[in-house]
Coordinates of C-alpha atoms and ligand atoms in Angstrom, one line a residue:
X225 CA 106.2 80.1 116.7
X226 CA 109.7 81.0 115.1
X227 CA 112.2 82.5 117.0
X228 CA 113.0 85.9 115.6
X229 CA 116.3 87.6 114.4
X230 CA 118.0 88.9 117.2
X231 CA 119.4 92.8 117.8
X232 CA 122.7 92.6 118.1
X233 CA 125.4 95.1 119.9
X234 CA 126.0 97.0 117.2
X235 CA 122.3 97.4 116.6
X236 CA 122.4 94.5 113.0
X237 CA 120.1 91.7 113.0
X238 CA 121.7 88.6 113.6
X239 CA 119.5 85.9 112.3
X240 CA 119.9 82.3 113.7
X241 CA 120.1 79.3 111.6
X242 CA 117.0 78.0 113.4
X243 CA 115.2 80.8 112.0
X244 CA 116.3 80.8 108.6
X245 CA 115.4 77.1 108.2
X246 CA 111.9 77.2 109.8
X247 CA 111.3 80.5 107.7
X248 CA 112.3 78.2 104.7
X249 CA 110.1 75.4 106.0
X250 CA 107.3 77.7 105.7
X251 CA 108.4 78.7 102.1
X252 CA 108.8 75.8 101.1
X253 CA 105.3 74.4 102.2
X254 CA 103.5 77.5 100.0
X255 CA 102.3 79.5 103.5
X256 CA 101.7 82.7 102.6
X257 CA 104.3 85.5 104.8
X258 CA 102.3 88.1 106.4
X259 CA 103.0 91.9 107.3
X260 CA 103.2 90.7 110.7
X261 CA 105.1 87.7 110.4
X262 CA 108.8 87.1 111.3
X263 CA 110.6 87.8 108.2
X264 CA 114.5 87.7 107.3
X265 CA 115.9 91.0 106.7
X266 CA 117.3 90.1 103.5
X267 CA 113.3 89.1 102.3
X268 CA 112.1 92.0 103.4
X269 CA 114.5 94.2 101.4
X270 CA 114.1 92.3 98.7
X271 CA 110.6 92.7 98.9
X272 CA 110.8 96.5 99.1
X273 CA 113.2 97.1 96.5
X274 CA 110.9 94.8 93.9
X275 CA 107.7 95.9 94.9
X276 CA 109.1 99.3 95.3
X277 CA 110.4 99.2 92.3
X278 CA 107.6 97.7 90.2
X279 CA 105.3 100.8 91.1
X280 CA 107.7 103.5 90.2
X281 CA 107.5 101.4 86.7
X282 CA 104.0 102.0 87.1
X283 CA 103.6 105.6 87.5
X284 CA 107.0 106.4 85.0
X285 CA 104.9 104.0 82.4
X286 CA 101.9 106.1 82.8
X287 CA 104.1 109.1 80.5
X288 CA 104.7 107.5 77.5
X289 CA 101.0 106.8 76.8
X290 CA 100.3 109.9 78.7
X291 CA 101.7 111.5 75.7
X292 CA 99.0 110.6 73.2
X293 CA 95.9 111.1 75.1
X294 CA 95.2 114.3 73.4
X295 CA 96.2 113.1 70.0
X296 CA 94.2 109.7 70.0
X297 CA 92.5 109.5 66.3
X298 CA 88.8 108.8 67.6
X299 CA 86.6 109.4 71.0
X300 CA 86.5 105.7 71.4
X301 CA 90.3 105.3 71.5
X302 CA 90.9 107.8 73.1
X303 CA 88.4 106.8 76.1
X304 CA 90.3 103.6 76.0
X305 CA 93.7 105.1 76.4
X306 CA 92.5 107.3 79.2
X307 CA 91.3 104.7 81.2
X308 CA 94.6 102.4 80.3
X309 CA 96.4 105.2 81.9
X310 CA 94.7 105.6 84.3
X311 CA 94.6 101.8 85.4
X312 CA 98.8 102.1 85.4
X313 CA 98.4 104.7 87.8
X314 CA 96.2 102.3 90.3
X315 CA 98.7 99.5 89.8
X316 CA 101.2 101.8 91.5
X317 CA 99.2 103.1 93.9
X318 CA 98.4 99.6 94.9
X319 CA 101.9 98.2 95.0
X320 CA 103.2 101.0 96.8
X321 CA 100.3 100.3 99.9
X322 CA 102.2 96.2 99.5
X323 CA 105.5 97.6 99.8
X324 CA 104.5 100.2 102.8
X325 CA 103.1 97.2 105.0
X326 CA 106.8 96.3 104.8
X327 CA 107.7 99.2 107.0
X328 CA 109.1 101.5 104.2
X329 CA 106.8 105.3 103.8
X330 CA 105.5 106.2 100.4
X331 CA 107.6 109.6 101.0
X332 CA 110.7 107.2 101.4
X333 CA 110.0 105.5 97.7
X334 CA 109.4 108.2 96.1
X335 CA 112.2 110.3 96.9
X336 CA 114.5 107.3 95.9
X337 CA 113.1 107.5 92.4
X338 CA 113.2 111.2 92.5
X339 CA 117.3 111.0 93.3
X340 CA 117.6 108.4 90.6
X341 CA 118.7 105.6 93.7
X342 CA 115.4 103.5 92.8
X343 CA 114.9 101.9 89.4
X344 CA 112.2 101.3 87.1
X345 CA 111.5 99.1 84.2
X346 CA 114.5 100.3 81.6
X347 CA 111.0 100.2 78.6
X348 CA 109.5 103.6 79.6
X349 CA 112.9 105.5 78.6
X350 CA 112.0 105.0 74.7
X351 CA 110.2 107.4 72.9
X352 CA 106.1 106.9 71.8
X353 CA 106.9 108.6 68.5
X354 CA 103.4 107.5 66.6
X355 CA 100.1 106.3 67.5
X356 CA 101.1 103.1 66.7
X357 CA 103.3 102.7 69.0
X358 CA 100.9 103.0 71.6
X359 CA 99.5 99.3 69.8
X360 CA 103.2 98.3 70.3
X361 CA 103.2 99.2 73.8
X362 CA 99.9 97.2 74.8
X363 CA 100.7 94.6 72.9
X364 CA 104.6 93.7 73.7
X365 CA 104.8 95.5 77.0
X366 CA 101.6 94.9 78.6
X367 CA 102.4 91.4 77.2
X368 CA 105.9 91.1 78.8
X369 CA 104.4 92.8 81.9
X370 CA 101.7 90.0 81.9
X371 CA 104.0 87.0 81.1
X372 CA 106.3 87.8 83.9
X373 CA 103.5 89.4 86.1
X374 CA 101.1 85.8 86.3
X375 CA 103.8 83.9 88.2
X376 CA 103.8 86.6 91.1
X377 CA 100.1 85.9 91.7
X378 CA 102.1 82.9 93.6
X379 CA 104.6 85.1 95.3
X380 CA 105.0 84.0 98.5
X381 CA 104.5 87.3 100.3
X382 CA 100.3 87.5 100.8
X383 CA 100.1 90.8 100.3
X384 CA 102.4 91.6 96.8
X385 CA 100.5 88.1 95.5
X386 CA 96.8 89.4 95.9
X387 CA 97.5 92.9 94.6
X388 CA 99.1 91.1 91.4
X389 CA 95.7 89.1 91.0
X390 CA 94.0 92.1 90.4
X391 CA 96.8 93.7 88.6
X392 CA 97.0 91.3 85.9
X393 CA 93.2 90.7 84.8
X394 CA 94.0 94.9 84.0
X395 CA 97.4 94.2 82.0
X396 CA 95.4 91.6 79.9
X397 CA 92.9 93.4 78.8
X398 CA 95.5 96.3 78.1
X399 CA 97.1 93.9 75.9
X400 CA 93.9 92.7 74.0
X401 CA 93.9 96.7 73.6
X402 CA 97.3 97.0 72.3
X403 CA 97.6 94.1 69.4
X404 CA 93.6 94.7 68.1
X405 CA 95.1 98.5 67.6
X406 CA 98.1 97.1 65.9
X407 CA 95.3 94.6 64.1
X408 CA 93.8 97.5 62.3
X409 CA 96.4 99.6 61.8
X410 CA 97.7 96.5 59.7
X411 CA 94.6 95.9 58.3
X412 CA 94.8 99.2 57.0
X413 CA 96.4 101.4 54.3
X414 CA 99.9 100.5 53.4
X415 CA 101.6 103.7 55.7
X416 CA 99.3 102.5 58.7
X417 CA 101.2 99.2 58.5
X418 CA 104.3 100.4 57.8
X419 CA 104.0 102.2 61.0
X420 CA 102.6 99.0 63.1
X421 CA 106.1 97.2 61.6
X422 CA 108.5 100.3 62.4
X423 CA 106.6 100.0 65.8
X424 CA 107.9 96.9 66.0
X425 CA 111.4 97.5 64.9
X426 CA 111.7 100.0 68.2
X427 CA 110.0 98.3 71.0
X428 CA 110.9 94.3 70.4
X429 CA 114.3 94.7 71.9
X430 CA 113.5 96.6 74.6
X431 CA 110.5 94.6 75.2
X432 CA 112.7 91.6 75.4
X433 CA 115.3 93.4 78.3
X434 CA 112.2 94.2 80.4
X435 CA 112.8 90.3 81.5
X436 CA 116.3 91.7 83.2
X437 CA 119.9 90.3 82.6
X438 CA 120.6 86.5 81.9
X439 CA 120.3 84.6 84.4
X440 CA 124.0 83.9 84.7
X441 CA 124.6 87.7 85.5
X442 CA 121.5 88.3 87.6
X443 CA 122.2 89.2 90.8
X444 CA 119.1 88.2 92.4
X445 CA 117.3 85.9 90.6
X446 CA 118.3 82.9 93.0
X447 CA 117.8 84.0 96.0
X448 CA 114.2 85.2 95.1
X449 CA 113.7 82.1 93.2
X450 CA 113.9 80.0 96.5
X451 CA 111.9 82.3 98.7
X452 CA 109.4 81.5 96.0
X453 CA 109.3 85.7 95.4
X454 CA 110.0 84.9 91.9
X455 CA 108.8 81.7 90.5
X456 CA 110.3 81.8 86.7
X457 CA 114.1 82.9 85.8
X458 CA 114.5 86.1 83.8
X459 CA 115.4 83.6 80.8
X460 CA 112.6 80.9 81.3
X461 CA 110.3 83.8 80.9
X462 CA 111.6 85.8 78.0
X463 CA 111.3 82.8 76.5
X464 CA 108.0 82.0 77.2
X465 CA 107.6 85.6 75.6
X466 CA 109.0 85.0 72.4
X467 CA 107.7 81.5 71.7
X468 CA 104.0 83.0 72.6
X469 CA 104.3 86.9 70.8
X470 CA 106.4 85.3 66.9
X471 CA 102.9 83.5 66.1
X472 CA 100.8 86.9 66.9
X473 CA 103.5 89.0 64.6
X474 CA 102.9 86.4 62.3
X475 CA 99.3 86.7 62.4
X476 CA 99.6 90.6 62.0
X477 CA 101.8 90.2 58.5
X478 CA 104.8 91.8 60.5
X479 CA 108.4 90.4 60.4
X480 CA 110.1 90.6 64.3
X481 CA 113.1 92.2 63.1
X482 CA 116.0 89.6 64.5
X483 CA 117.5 87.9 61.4
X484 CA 118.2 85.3 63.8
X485 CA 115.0 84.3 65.0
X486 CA 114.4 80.5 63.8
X487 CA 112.0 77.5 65.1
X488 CA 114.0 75.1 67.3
X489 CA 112.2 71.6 67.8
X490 CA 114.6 70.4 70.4
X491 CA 113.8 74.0 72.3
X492 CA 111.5 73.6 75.7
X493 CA 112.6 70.0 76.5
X494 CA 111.6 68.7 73.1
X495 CA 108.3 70.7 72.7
X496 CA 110.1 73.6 70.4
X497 CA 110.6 77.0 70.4
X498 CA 112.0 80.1 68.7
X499 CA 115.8 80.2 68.9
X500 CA 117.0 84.4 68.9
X501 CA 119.3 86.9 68.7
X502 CA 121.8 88.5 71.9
X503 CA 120.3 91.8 73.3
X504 CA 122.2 94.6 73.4
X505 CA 123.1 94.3 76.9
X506 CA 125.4 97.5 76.4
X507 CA 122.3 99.5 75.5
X508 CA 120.3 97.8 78.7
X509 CA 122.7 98.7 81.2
X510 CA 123.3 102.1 79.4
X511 CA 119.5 102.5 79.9
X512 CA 119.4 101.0 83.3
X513 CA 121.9 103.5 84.7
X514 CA 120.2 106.6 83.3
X515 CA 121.6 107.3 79.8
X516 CA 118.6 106.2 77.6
X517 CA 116.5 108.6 75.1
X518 CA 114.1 109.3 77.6
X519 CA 115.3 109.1 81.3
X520 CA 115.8 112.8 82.2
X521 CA 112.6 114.1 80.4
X522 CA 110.9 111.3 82.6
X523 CA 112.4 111.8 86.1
X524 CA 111.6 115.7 85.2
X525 CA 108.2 114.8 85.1
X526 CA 107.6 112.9 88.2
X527 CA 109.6 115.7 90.0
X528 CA 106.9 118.3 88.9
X529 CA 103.9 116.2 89.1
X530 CA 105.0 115.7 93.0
X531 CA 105.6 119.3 93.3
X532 CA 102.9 120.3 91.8
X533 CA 100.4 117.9 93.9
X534 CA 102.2 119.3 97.1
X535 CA 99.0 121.7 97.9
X536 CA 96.6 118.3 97.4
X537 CA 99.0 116.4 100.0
X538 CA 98.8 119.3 102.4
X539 CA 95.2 119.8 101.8
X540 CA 94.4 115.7 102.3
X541 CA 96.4 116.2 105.7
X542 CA 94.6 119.2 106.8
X543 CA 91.3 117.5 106.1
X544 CA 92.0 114.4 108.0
X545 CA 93.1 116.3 111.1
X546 CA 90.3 118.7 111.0
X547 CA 87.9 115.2 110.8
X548 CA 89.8 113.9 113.5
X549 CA 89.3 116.8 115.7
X550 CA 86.0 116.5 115.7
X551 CA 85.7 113.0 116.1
X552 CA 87.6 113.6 119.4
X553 CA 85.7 116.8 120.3
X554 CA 82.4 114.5 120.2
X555 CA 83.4 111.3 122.0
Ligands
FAQ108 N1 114.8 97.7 83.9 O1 119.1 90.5 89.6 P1 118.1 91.0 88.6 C1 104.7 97.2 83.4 C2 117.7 95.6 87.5 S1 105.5 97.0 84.9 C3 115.4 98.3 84.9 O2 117.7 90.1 87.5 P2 115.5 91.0 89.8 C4 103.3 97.6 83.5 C5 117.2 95.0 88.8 O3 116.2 95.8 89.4 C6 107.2 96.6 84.4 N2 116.1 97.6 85.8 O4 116.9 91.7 89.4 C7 103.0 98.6 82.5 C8 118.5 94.9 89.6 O5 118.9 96.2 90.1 P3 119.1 96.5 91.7 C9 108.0 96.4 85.6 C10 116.2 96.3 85.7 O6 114.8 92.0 90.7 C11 102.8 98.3 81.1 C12 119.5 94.6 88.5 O7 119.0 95.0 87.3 N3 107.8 95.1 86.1 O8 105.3 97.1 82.5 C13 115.6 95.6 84.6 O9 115.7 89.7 90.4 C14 102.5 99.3 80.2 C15 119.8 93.1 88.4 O10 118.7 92.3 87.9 C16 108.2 94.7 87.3 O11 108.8 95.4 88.0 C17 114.8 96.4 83.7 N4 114.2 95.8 82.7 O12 114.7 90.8 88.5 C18 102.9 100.0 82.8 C19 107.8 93.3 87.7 N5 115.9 94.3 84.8 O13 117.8 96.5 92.3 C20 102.6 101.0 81.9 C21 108.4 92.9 89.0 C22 116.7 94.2 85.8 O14 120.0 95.4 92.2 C23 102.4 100.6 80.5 N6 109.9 92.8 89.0 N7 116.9 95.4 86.4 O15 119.7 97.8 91.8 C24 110.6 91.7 88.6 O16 110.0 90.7 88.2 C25 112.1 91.7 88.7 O17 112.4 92.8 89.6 C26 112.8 91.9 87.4 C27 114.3 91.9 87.7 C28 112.5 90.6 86.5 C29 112.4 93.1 86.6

């Protein structure tokens, strides 16, 4: 058994080194952490602020897709998109039951995205201006989500690590989705492609700053890194993005519009990769901190969806105690 954090007088938990380093030990041997186990406070926060987090991405990403449902060029892909959306919305629903074990309410996380105190991924504040961009979004986002969604199938809290399993068999199919859309479209007349490539001129930068700041100038990528929350470095994985999405633009006919983008041999230890451009890191924090295209119009939208499902909430309550009563009236 671990000894756990202490209460101290003024009510802060004061966790002893013994703790830490058999909390570590465990870590470090791959256990899986539990709801119930012993946890430092700073894992748990870190924990709820990711998790947290990576649902409100979830439900926010649902909108920009959202927004072609009704103007989906055939039955088919429009069935498709439905369910896509649809599958974003379980995502959060099943990260927010992870991040609830960790003592946090669903009421709680929402209202922090609501006040604009809880992020989400920066991506979903661009604009889905044309059907292909909906291709775009399956193919580079999905596909970012994907590249750094596979290592948190290892995350070393049980329950975050077995929602993500399911999670990403979803994403990859979503992404299948994405690139054969952008597949035909630039297969097909000469405006379809040049809207697949000015797809592409919108989302790749963003796509690429879904990955978060360098490393040098993230905040928490160490300290996740060696509770084994995060497995990859925000740079080790955009770069695993790049060198795997250049040869499927390639494929498409489309140019990835950063002039310097150029094969490295020595990249990757020798085994090669694509050497890029810098991000516009003004833009990402811009974004970040609530000034992109889209951010108000989204936060709007959440707002009224939650208002608007109030009488479902209430109604879901009512039901549940009425069941309950009667359970208790028969025993
Ligand atoms: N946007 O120290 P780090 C999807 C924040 S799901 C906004 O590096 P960390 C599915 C960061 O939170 C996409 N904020 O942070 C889908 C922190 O702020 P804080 C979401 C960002 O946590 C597809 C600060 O900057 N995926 O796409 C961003 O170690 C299609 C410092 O950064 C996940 O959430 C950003 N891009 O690493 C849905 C995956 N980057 O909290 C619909 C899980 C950084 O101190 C359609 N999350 N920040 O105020 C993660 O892997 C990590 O949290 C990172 C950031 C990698 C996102």
């Amino acid at each position: 058994m671990y000894s756990q954090g202490l209460i101290g007088a003024d009510g802060r938990t004061e966790e002893s080194e013994a703790f830490l380093e058999a909390f570590q030990k465990r870590i470090d041997a791959e256990e899986k952490i539990e709801p119930k186990d012993a946890m430092p406070e700073g894992y748990r926060r870190t924990l709820i602020r990711q998790i947290g987090q990576h649902a409100h991405s979830e439900i926010v990403g649902m909108l920009p897709e959202g927004n072609w449902i009704t103007r989906a060029p055939s039955l088919k892909r429009k069935a498709a998109l439905l369910a896509k959306v649809q599958d974003e919305g379980g995502h959060g629903l099943y990260l927010y039951a992870a991040a609830e074990t960790l003592g946090v309410s669903r009421e709680q996380m929402t209202e922090e995205l609501h006040s604009g105190k809880a992020k989400y991924s920066s991506i979903f504040n661009y604009p889905t201006l044309s059907w292909a961009d909906i291709g775009a979004i399956g193919w580079l986002v999905d596909g970012a989500a994907i590249m750094n969604q596979i290592p948190l199938c290892r995350c070393s809290f049980g329950p975050y690590a077995r929602a993500m399993i399911r999670i990403c068999k979803e994403e990859s199919f979503h992404q299948r989705q994405g690139y054969e859309i952008m597949l035909t479209l630039c297969r097909g007349t000469p405006e379809q492609k040049e809207m697949a490539q000015d797809a592409l001129n919108r989302f790749w930068w963003p796509a690429l700053m879904m990955f978060g700041p360098h490393d040098k100038d993230s905040a928490h990528s160490e300290q996740s890194m060696k509770w084994k929350i995060k497995r990859f470095s925000n740079d080790q994985l955009r770069q695993k993005f790049i060198d795997a999405t250049v040869p499927q633009a390639e494929y498409l006919g489309l140019t990835v519009p950063d002039p310097d983008l150029r094969w490295d041999p020595e990249l990757n230890d020798g085994k090669g990769g694509y050497r890029h451009g810098e991000i516009d890191w003004d833009e990402f924090w811009r974004v970040v901190k609530g000034d992109g295209v889209m951010n108000r119009d989204r936060i709007a939208a959440r707002r009224k969806a939650w208002e608007e499902g109030a009488w479902v909430r209430e109604a879901a309550l009512a039901h549940a105690a009425k069941r309950e009563g009667r359970r208790a009236a028969a025993e």
